[in-house]
Amino acid sequence: MMRRHPVKSVIALHMREHASVYLFVIVLFLMGVIFGAIVVNSLNFGQKQDLYYYLTQFFGQVSKGNIAGAHDMFQQSYFHNLKYVAFMWVLGISVIGLPIIFVLLFLKGIVVGFTVGFLVNQMGWQGFLLSFVSVMPQNFIIIPAFLVMGAISISFSLQMVRNQFMKRRHEPVFPMIMRYTIVMMLISVSLLVSSSLEAYVSPLLMKQVIEMVGGK
């Protein structure tokens, strides 16, 4: 009989042990997405017109190729997301920052929900297509990365609390911190892929979609 791959076994065990935490962060994120979409509908006509004006200006710049260089965009995207992940890591270590992790996950959901909701609200199926090529490619990696980092940070923080206040035997802190840091580093590497998509792939897809929509 073949042995299960040790990495897969560790991941499977981790998911089983922390299933409730992962479910919580997913629900929290989805609530943010729904709230973001609701906020779009609560905007008045003037606010929507102002946002739509800036949006069309941006799309005009994209279609002309007048946007930041791909390398600059990559750096900006990567370091922005890296700071987000590092901040969650610090909040998990601090323990008292646990509620802020909830807020960060909820806010990420709001941003995604608002962006997609506004494009669809203003441009219909064309807006959905634009959101799919401009927002979704990198977020297929960023969202799972943030959810995993959030769940790991929450689990680590709760473990620290249990070690501090419960009289039962507890795991040494240093190995826990090392594992926690390794996860953050792995997630940081995955963000290189998402930033590459955002900088090098999304603008090309957006330009093609804008030209296709504009040509109709």
PDB file of C-alpha atoms in Angstrom:
ATOM      1  CA  MET A   1       0.000   0.000   0.000  1.00  0.00           C
ATOM      2  CA  MET A   2       1.322   3.465  -0.966  1.00  0.00           C
ATOM      3  CA  ARG A   3       2.056   5.908   1.795  1.00  0.00           C
ATOM      4  CA  ARG A   4       0.330   9.225   1.724  1.00  0.00           C
ATOM      5  CA  HIS A   5       2.582  12.121   0.899  1.00  0.00           C
ATOM      6  CA  PRO A   6       3.677  13.675   4.250  1.00  0.00           C
ATOM      7  CA  VAL A   7       2.982  17.243   3.082  1.00  0.00           C
ATOM      8  CA  LYS A   8      -0.537  16.317   1.979  1.00  0.00           C
ATOM      9  CA  SER A   9      -1.093  14.513   5.285  1.00  0.00           C
ATOM     10  CA  VAL A  10      -0.004  17.565   7.276  1.00  0.00           C
ATOM     11  CA  ILE A  11      -2.249  19.865   5.228  1.00  0.00           C
ATOM     12  CA  ALA A  12      -5.215  17.493   5.547  1.00  0.00           C
ATOM     13  CA  LEU A  13      -4.722  17.236   9.314  1.00  0.00           C
ATOM     14  CA  HIS A  14      -4.398  21.008   9.612  1.00  0.00           C
ATOM     15  CA  MET A  15      -7.610  21.559   7.625  1.00  0.00           C
ATOM     16  CA  ARG A  16      -9.521  19.066   9.770  1.00  0.00           C
ATOM     17  CA  GLU A  17      -8.293  20.597  13.034  1.00  0.00           C
ATOM     18  CA  HIS A  18      -9.037  24.165  11.963  1.00  0.00           C
ATOM     19  CA  ALA A  19     -12.089  23.604   9.751  1.00  0.00           C
ATOM     20  CA  SER A  20     -14.252  25.863  11.927  1.00  0.00           C
ATOM     21  CA  VAL A  21     -11.722  28.738  11.667  1.00  0.00           C
ATOM     22  CA  TYR A  22     -11.548  28.412   7.867  1.00  0.00           C
ATOM     23  CA  LEU A  23     -15.337  28.339   7.662  1.00  0.00           C
ATOM     24  CA  PHE A  24     -15.489  31.475   9.809  1.00  0.00           C
ATOM     25  CA  VAL A  25     -13.015  33.464   7.680  1.00  0.00           C
ATOM     26  CA  ILE A  26     -14.731  32.395   4.444  1.00  0.00           C
ATOM     27  CA  VAL A  27     -18.139  33.478   5.768  1.00  0.00           C
ATOM     28  CA  LEU A  28     -16.645  36.741   7.055  1.00  0.00           C
ATOM     29  CA  PHE A  29     -15.086  37.467   3.659  1.00  0.00           C
ATOM     30  CA  LEU A  30     -18.317  36.639   1.806  1.00  0.00           C
ATOM     31  CA  MET A  31     -20.236  38.948   4.144  1.00  0.00           C
ATOM     32  CA  GLY A  32     -17.782  41.677   3.156  1.00  0.00           C
ATOM     33  CA  VAL A  33     -18.373  40.943  -0.543  1.00  0.00           C
ATOM     34  CA  ILE A  34     -22.147  41.164  -0.056  1.00  0.00           C
ATOM     35  CA  PHE A  35     -21.818  44.361   1.970  1.00  0.00           C
ATOM     36  CA  GLY A  36     -19.590  45.882  -0.730  1.00  0.00           C
ATOM     37  CA  ALA A  37     -22.181  45.077  -3.393  1.00  0.00           C
ATOM     38  CA  ILE A  38     -24.938  46.599  -1.221  1.00  0.00           C
ATOM     39  CA  VAL A  39     -22.891  49.796  -0.762  1.00  0.00           C
ATOM     40  CA  VAL A  40     -22.889  50.227  -4.567  1.00  0.00           C
ATOM     41  CA  ASN A  41     -26.684  50.331  -4.587  1.00  0.00           C
ATOM     42  CA  SER A  42     -26.725  52.831  -1.710  1.00  0.00           C
ATOM     43  CA  LEU A  43     -24.708  55.413  -3.684  1.00  0.00           C
ATOM     44  CA  ASN A  44     -26.688  58.326  -5.051  1.00  0.00           C
ATOM     45  CA  PHE A  45     -26.741  59.224  -8.756  1.00  0.00           C
ATOM     46  CA  GLY A  46     -24.090  61.947  -8.444  1.00  0.00           C
ATOM     47  CA  GLN A  47     -21.644  59.682  -6.627  1.00  0.00           C
ATOM     48  CA  LYS A  48     -22.101  56.955  -9.227  1.00  0.00           C
ATOM     49  CA  GLN A  49     -21.568  59.442 -12.048  1.00  0.00           C
ATOM     50  CA  ASP A  50     -18.348  60.747 -10.474  1.00  0.00           C
ATOM     51  CA  LEU A  51     -16.981  57.244  -9.989  1.00  0.00           C
ATOM     52  CA  TYR A  52     -18.028  56.215 -13.489  1.00  0.00           C
ATOM     53  CA  TYR A  53     -16.267  59.256 -14.944  1.00  0.00           C
ATOM     54  CA  TYR A  54     -12.976  58.324 -13.250  1.00  0.00           C
ATOM     55  CA  LEU A  55     -13.492  54.719 -14.304  1.00  0.00           C
ATOM     56  CA  THR A  56     -13.960  55.606 -17.978  1.00  0.00           C
ATOM     57  CA  GLN A  57     -10.918  57.889 -17.796  1.00  0.00           C
ATOM     58  CA  PHE A  58      -8.882  54.991 -16.438  1.00  0.00           C
ATOM     59  CA  PHE A  59     -10.135  52.589 -19.107  1.00  0.00           C
ATOM     60  CA  GLY A  60      -9.307  55.211 -21.728  1.00  0.00           C
ATOM     61  CA  GLN A  61      -5.748  55.361 -20.425  1.00  0.00           C
ATOM     62  CA  VAL A  62      -5.529  51.555 -20.478  1.00  0.00           C
ATOM     63  CA  SER A  63      -6.745  51.337 -24.084  1.00  0.00           C
ATOM     64  CA  LYS A  64      -4.085  53.878 -25.119  1.00  0.00           C
ATOM     65  CA  GLY A  65      -1.395  52.064 -23.137  1.00  0.00           C
ATOM     66  CA  ASN A  66      -0.867  55.139 -20.921  1.00  0.00           C
ATOM     67  CA  ILE A  67      -0.583  53.292 -17.624  1.00  0.00           C
ATOM     68  CA  ALA A  68       2.284  52.665 -15.228  1.00  0.00           C
ATOM     69  CA  GLY A  69       5.027  50.341 -16.450  1.00  0.00           C
ATOM     70  CA  ALA A  70       4.484  46.667 -15.759  1.00  0.00           C
ATOM     71  CA  HIS A  71       7.561  46.497 -13.520  1.00  0.00           C
ATOM     72  CA  ASP A  72       6.387  49.437 -11.398  1.00  0.00           C
ATOM     73  CA  MET A  73       2.903  47.963 -11.201  1.00  0.00           C
ATOM     74  CA  PHE A  74       4.348  44.610 -10.141  1.00  0.00           C
ATOM     75  CA  GLN A  75       6.372  46.181  -7.341  1.00  0.00           C
ATOM     76  CA  GLN A  76       3.476  48.299  -6.128  1.00  0.00           C
ATOM     77  CA  SER A  77       1.081  45.346  -6.143  1.00  0.00           C
ATOM     78  CA  TYR A  78       3.494  42.925  -4.481  1.00  0.00           C
ATOM     79  CA  PHE A  79       4.588  45.213  -1.670  1.00  0.00           C
ATOM     80  CA  HIS A  80       1.013  46.318  -1.002  1.00  0.00           C
ATOM     81  CA  ASN A  81      -0.153  42.704  -0.625  1.00  0.00           C
ATOM     82  CA  LEU A  82       2.995  41.742   1.281  1.00  0.00           C
ATOM     83  CA  LYS A  83       2.357  44.513   3.828  1.00  0.00           C
ATOM     84  CA  TYR A  84      -1.206  43.216   4.225  1.00  0.00           C
ATOM     85  CA  VAL A  85       0.027  39.674   4.940  1.00  0.00           C
ATOM     86  CA  ALA A  86       2.854  40.861   7.208  1.00  0.00           C
ATOM     87  CA  PHE A  87       0.392  42.994   9.172  1.00  0.00           C
ATOM     88  CA  MET A  88      -1.823  39.938   9.763  1.00  0.00           C
ATOM     89  CA  TRP A  89       1.264  37.986  10.874  1.00  0.00           C
ATOM     90  CA  VAL A  90       2.090  40.703  13.427  1.00  0.00           C
ATOM     91  CA  LEU A  91      -1.518  40.842  14.625  1.00  0.00           C
ATOM     92  CA  GLY A  92      -1.506  37.060  15.166  1.00  0.00           C
ATOM     93  CA  ILE A  93       1.719  37.283  17.186  1.00  0.00           C
ATOM     94  CA  SER A  94       0.381  40.148  19.285  1.00  0.00           C
ATOM     95  CA  VAL A  95      -2.810  38.218  20.243  1.00  0.00           C
ATOM     96  CA  ILE A  96      -4.613  41.486  21.098  1.00  0.00           C
ATOM     97  CA  GLY A  97      -4.740  42.235  17.357  1.00  0.00           C
ATOM     98  CA  LEU A  98      -7.140  39.336  16.743  1.00  0.00           C
ATOM     99  CA  PRO A  99     -10.223  41.547  16.150  1.00  0.00           C
ATOM    100  CA  ILE A 100      -8.278  43.610  13.593  1.00  0.00           C
ATOM    101  CA  ILE A 101      -7.664  40.440  11.535  1.00  0.00           C
ATOM    102  CA  PHE A 102     -11.454  40.051  11.314  1.00  0.00           C
ATOM    103  CA  VAL A 103     -11.729  43.664  10.135  1.00  0.00           C
ATOM    104  CA  LEU A 104      -9.015  43.212   7.479  1.00  0.00           C
ATOM    105  CA  LEU A 105     -10.718  40.137   6.008  1.00  0.00           C
ATOM    106  CA  PHE A 106     -14.083  41.873   6.002  1.00  0.00           C
ATOM    107  CA  LEU A 107     -12.602  44.973   4.322  1.00  0.00           C
ATOM    108  CA  LYS A 108     -10.959  42.830   1.629  1.00  0.00           C
ATOM    109  CA  GLY A 109     -14.376  41.360   0.895  1.00  0.00           C
ATOM    110  CA  ILE A 110     -15.913  44.837   0.711  1.00  0.00           C
ATOM    111  CA  VAL A 111     -13.294  46.003  -1.814  1.00  0.00           C
ATOM    112  CA  VAL A 112     -13.889  43.000  -4.091  1.00  0.00           C
ATOM    113  CA  GLY A 113     -17.681  43.205  -3.756  1.00  0.00           C
ATOM    114  CA  PHE A 114     -17.756  46.953  -4.373  1.00  0.00           C
ATOM    115  CA  THR A 115     -15.422  46.819  -7.380  1.00  0.00           C
ATOM    116  CA  VAL A 116     -17.252  44.021  -9.165  1.00  0.00           C
ATOM    117  CA  GLY A 117     -20.666  45.325  -8.082  1.00  0.00           C
ATOM    118  CA  PHE A 118     -19.973  48.851  -9.366  1.00  0.00           C
ATOM    119  CA  LEU A 119     -18.713  47.653 -12.752  1.00  0.00           C
ATOM    120  CA  VAL A 120     -21.727  45.388 -13.222  1.00  0.00           C
ATOM    121  CA  ASN A 121     -24.137  48.064 -11.941  1.00  0.00           C
ATOM    122  CA  GLN A 122     -22.844  50.669 -14.384  1.00  0.00           C
ATOM    123  CA  MET A 123     -21.914  48.579 -17.421  1.00  0.00           C
ATOM    124  CA  GLY A 124     -23.975  45.386 -17.247  1.00  0.00           C
ATOM    125  CA  TRP A 125     -22.428  42.309 -18.844  1.00  0.00           C
ATOM    126  CA  GLN A 126     -19.575  44.430 -20.209  1.00  0.00           C
ATOM    127  CA  GLY A 127     -18.762  45.470 -16.651  1.00  0.00           C
ATOM    128  CA  PHE A 128     -18.833  41.835 -15.566  1.00  0.00           C
ATOM    129  CA  LEU A 129     -16.418  40.967 -18.376  1.00  0.00           C
ATOM    130  CA  LEU A 130     -14.103  43.843 -17.418  1.00  0.00           C
ATOM    131  CA  SER A 131     -14.183  42.870 -13.750  1.00  0.00           C
ATOM    132  CA  PHE A 132     -13.397  39.283 -14.720  1.00  0.00           C
ATOM    133  CA  VAL A 133     -10.204  40.266 -16.576  1.00  0.00           C
ATOM    134  CA  SER A 134      -9.133  43.175 -14.328  1.00  0.00           C
ATOM    135  CA  VAL A 135     -10.033  41.991 -10.818  1.00  0.00           C
ATOM    136  CA  MET A 136     -10.346  38.211 -10.909  1.00  0.00           C
ATOM    137  CA  PRO A 137      -7.019  36.859 -12.316  1.00  0.00           C
ATOM    138  CA  GLN A 138      -4.852  38.053  -9.419  1.00  0.00           C
ATOM    139  CA  ASN A 139      -7.629  37.586  -6.861  1.00  0.00           C
ATOM    140  CA  PHE A 140      -7.861  33.879  -7.652  1.00  0.00           C
ATOM    141  CA  ILE A 141      -4.552  33.732  -5.770  1.00  0.00           C
ATOM    142  CA  ILE A 142      -4.755  36.766  -3.463  1.00  0.00           C
ATOM    143  CA  ILE A 143      -8.111  35.860  -1.884  1.00  0.00           C
ATOM    144  CA  PRO A 144      -7.168  32.256  -0.919  1.00  0.00           C
ATOM    145  CA  ALA A 145      -3.770  33.543   0.276  1.00  0.00           C
ATOM    146  CA  PHE A 146      -5.398  36.164   2.522  1.00  0.00           C
ATOM    147  CA  LEU A 147      -7.997  33.700   3.802  1.00  0.00           C
ATOM    148  CA  VAL A 148      -5.318  31.140   4.662  1.00  0.00           C
ATOM    149  CA  MET A 149      -3.139  33.803   6.303  1.00  0.00           C
ATOM    150  CA  GLY A 150      -6.149  35.078   8.244  1.00  0.00           C
ATOM    151  CA  ALA A 151      -7.122  31.591   9.406  1.00  0.00           C
ATOM    152  CA  ILE A 152      -3.529  30.730  10.387  1.00  0.00           C
ATOM    153  CA  SER A 153      -3.171  34.039  12.259  1.00  0.00           C
ATOM    154  CA  ILE A 154      -6.427  33.483  14.126  1.00  0.00           C
ATOM    155  CA  SER A 155      -5.492  29.874  14.977  1.00  0.00           C
ATOM    156  CA  PHE A 156      -2.029  30.934  16.153  1.00  0.00           C
ATOM    157  CA  SER A 157      -3.458  33.712  18.282  1.00  0.00           C
ATOM    158  CA  LEU A 158      -6.014  31.372  19.878  1.00  0.00           C
ATOM    159  CA  GLN A 159      -3.275  28.808  20.559  1.00  0.00           C
ATOM    160  CA  MET A 160      -1.205  31.499  22.269  1.00  0.00           C
ATOM    161  CA  VAL A 161      -4.184  32.404  24.431  1.00  0.00           C
ATOM    162  CA  ARG A 162      -4.724  28.747  25.377  1.00  0.00           C
ATOM    163  CA  ASN A 163      -1.045  28.351  26.257  1.00  0.00           C
ATOM    164  CA  GLN A 164      -1.161  31.464  28.416  1.00  0.00           C
ATOM    165  CA  PHE A 165      -4.327  30.840  30.387  1.00  0.00           C
ATOM    166  CA  MET A 166      -4.939  27.083  30.462  1.00  0.00           C
ATOM    167  CA  LYS A 167      -3.179  24.911  33.021  1.00  0.00           C
ATOM    168  CA  ARG A 168      -2.889  21.899  30.685  1.00  0.00           C
ATOM    169  CA  ARG A 169       0.441  21.107  29.047  1.00  0.00           C
ATOM    170  CA  HIS A 170       1.146  23.325  26.127  1.00  0.00           C
ATOM    171  CA  GLU A 171       3.388  23.335  23.070  1.00  0.00           C
ATOM    172  CA  PRO A 172       6.658  25.332  23.202  1.00  0.00           C
ATOM    173  CA  VAL A 173       6.171  28.770  21.672  1.00  0.00           C
ATOM    174  CA  PHE A 174       9.290  28.936  19.473  1.00  0.00           C
ATOM    175  CA  PRO A 175       8.394  25.992  17.151  1.00  0.00           C
ATOM    176  CA  MET A 176       4.893  27.454  16.803  1.00  0.00           C
ATOM    177  CA  ILE A 177       6.305  30.838  15.763  1.00  0.00           C
ATOM    178  CA  MET A 178       8.668  29.175  13.284  1.00  0.00           C
ATOM    179  CA  ARG A 179       5.834  27.247  11.606  1.00  0.00           C
ATOM    180  CA  TYR A 180       3.705  30.384  11.579  1.00  0.00           C
ATOM    181  CA  THR A 181       6.539  32.364   9.952  1.00  0.00           C
ATOM    182  CA  ILE A 182       7.168  29.652   7.336  1.00  0.00           C
ATOM    183  CA  VAL A 183       3.503  29.783   6.311  1.00  0.00           C
ATOM    184  CA  MET A 184       3.743  33.556   5.928  1.00  0.00           C
ATOM    185  CA  MET A 185       6.846  33.158   3.755  1.00  0.00           C
ATOM    186  CA  LEU A 186       5.116  30.575   1.526  1.00  0.00           C
ATOM    187  CA  ILE A 187       2.127  32.879   1.132  1.00  0.00           C
ATOM    188  CA  SER A 188       4.509  35.741   0.319  1.00  0.00           C
ATOM    189  CA  VAL A 189       5.976  33.645  -2.507  1.00  0.00           C
ATOM    190  CA  SER A 190       2.486  32.919  -3.879  1.00  0.00           C
ATOM    191  CA  LEU A 191       1.855  36.672  -3.996  1.00  0.00           C
ATOM    192  CA  LEU A 192       4.671  36.959  -6.560  1.00  0.00           C
ATOM    193  CA  VAL A 193       2.424  35.034  -8.945  1.00  0.00           C
ATOM    194  CA  SER A 194      -0.640  37.190  -8.236  1.00  0.00           C
ATOM    195  CA  SER A 195       1.348  40.406  -8.695  1.00  0.00           C
ATOM    196  CA  SER A 196       2.767  39.077 -11.975  1.00  0.00           C
ATOM    197  CA  LEU A 197      -0.767  38.433 -13.214  1.00  0.00           C
ATOM    198  CA  GLU A 198      -1.898  41.889 -12.118  1.00  0.00           C
ATOM    199  CA  ALA A 199       1.069  43.659 -13.741  1.00  0.00           C
ATOM    200  CA  TYR A 200       1.675  41.665 -16.908  1.00  0.00           C
ATOM    201  CA  VAL A 201      -1.553  39.800 -17.759  1.00  0.00           C
ATOM    202  CA  SER A 202      -4.539  41.847 -16.530  1.00  0.00           C
ATOM    203  CA  PRO A 203      -3.631  45.070 -18.445  1.00  0.00           C
ATOM    204  CA  LEU A 204      -3.360  43.124 -21.725  1.00  0.00           C
ATOM    205  CA  LEU A 205      -6.695  41.380 -21.125  1.00  0.00           C
ATOM    206  CA  MET A 206      -8.315  44.684 -20.125  1.00  0.00           C
ATOM    207  CA  LYS A 207      -7.040  46.389 -23.274  1.00  0.00           C
ATOM    208  CA  GLN A 208      -8.449  43.621 -25.471  1.00  0.00           C
ATOM    209  CA  VAL A 209     -11.821  43.658 -23.699  1.00  0.00           C
ATOM    210  CA  ILE A 210     -12.049  47.487 -23.837  1.00  0.00           C
ATOM    211  CA  GLU A 211     -11.287  47.453 -27.562  1.00  0.00           C
ATOM    212  CA  MET A 212     -13.812  44.671 -28.129  1.00  0.00           C
ATOM    213  CA  VAL A 213     -16.527  46.459 -26.141  1.00  0.00           C
ATOM    214  CA  GLY A 214     -15.689  49.830 -27.667  1.00  0.00           C
ATOM    215  CA  GLY A 215     -15.799  48.411 -31.142  1.00  0.00           C
ATOM    216  CA  LYS A 216     -19.387  47.325 -30.797  1.00  0.00           C
TER     217      LYS A 216
END
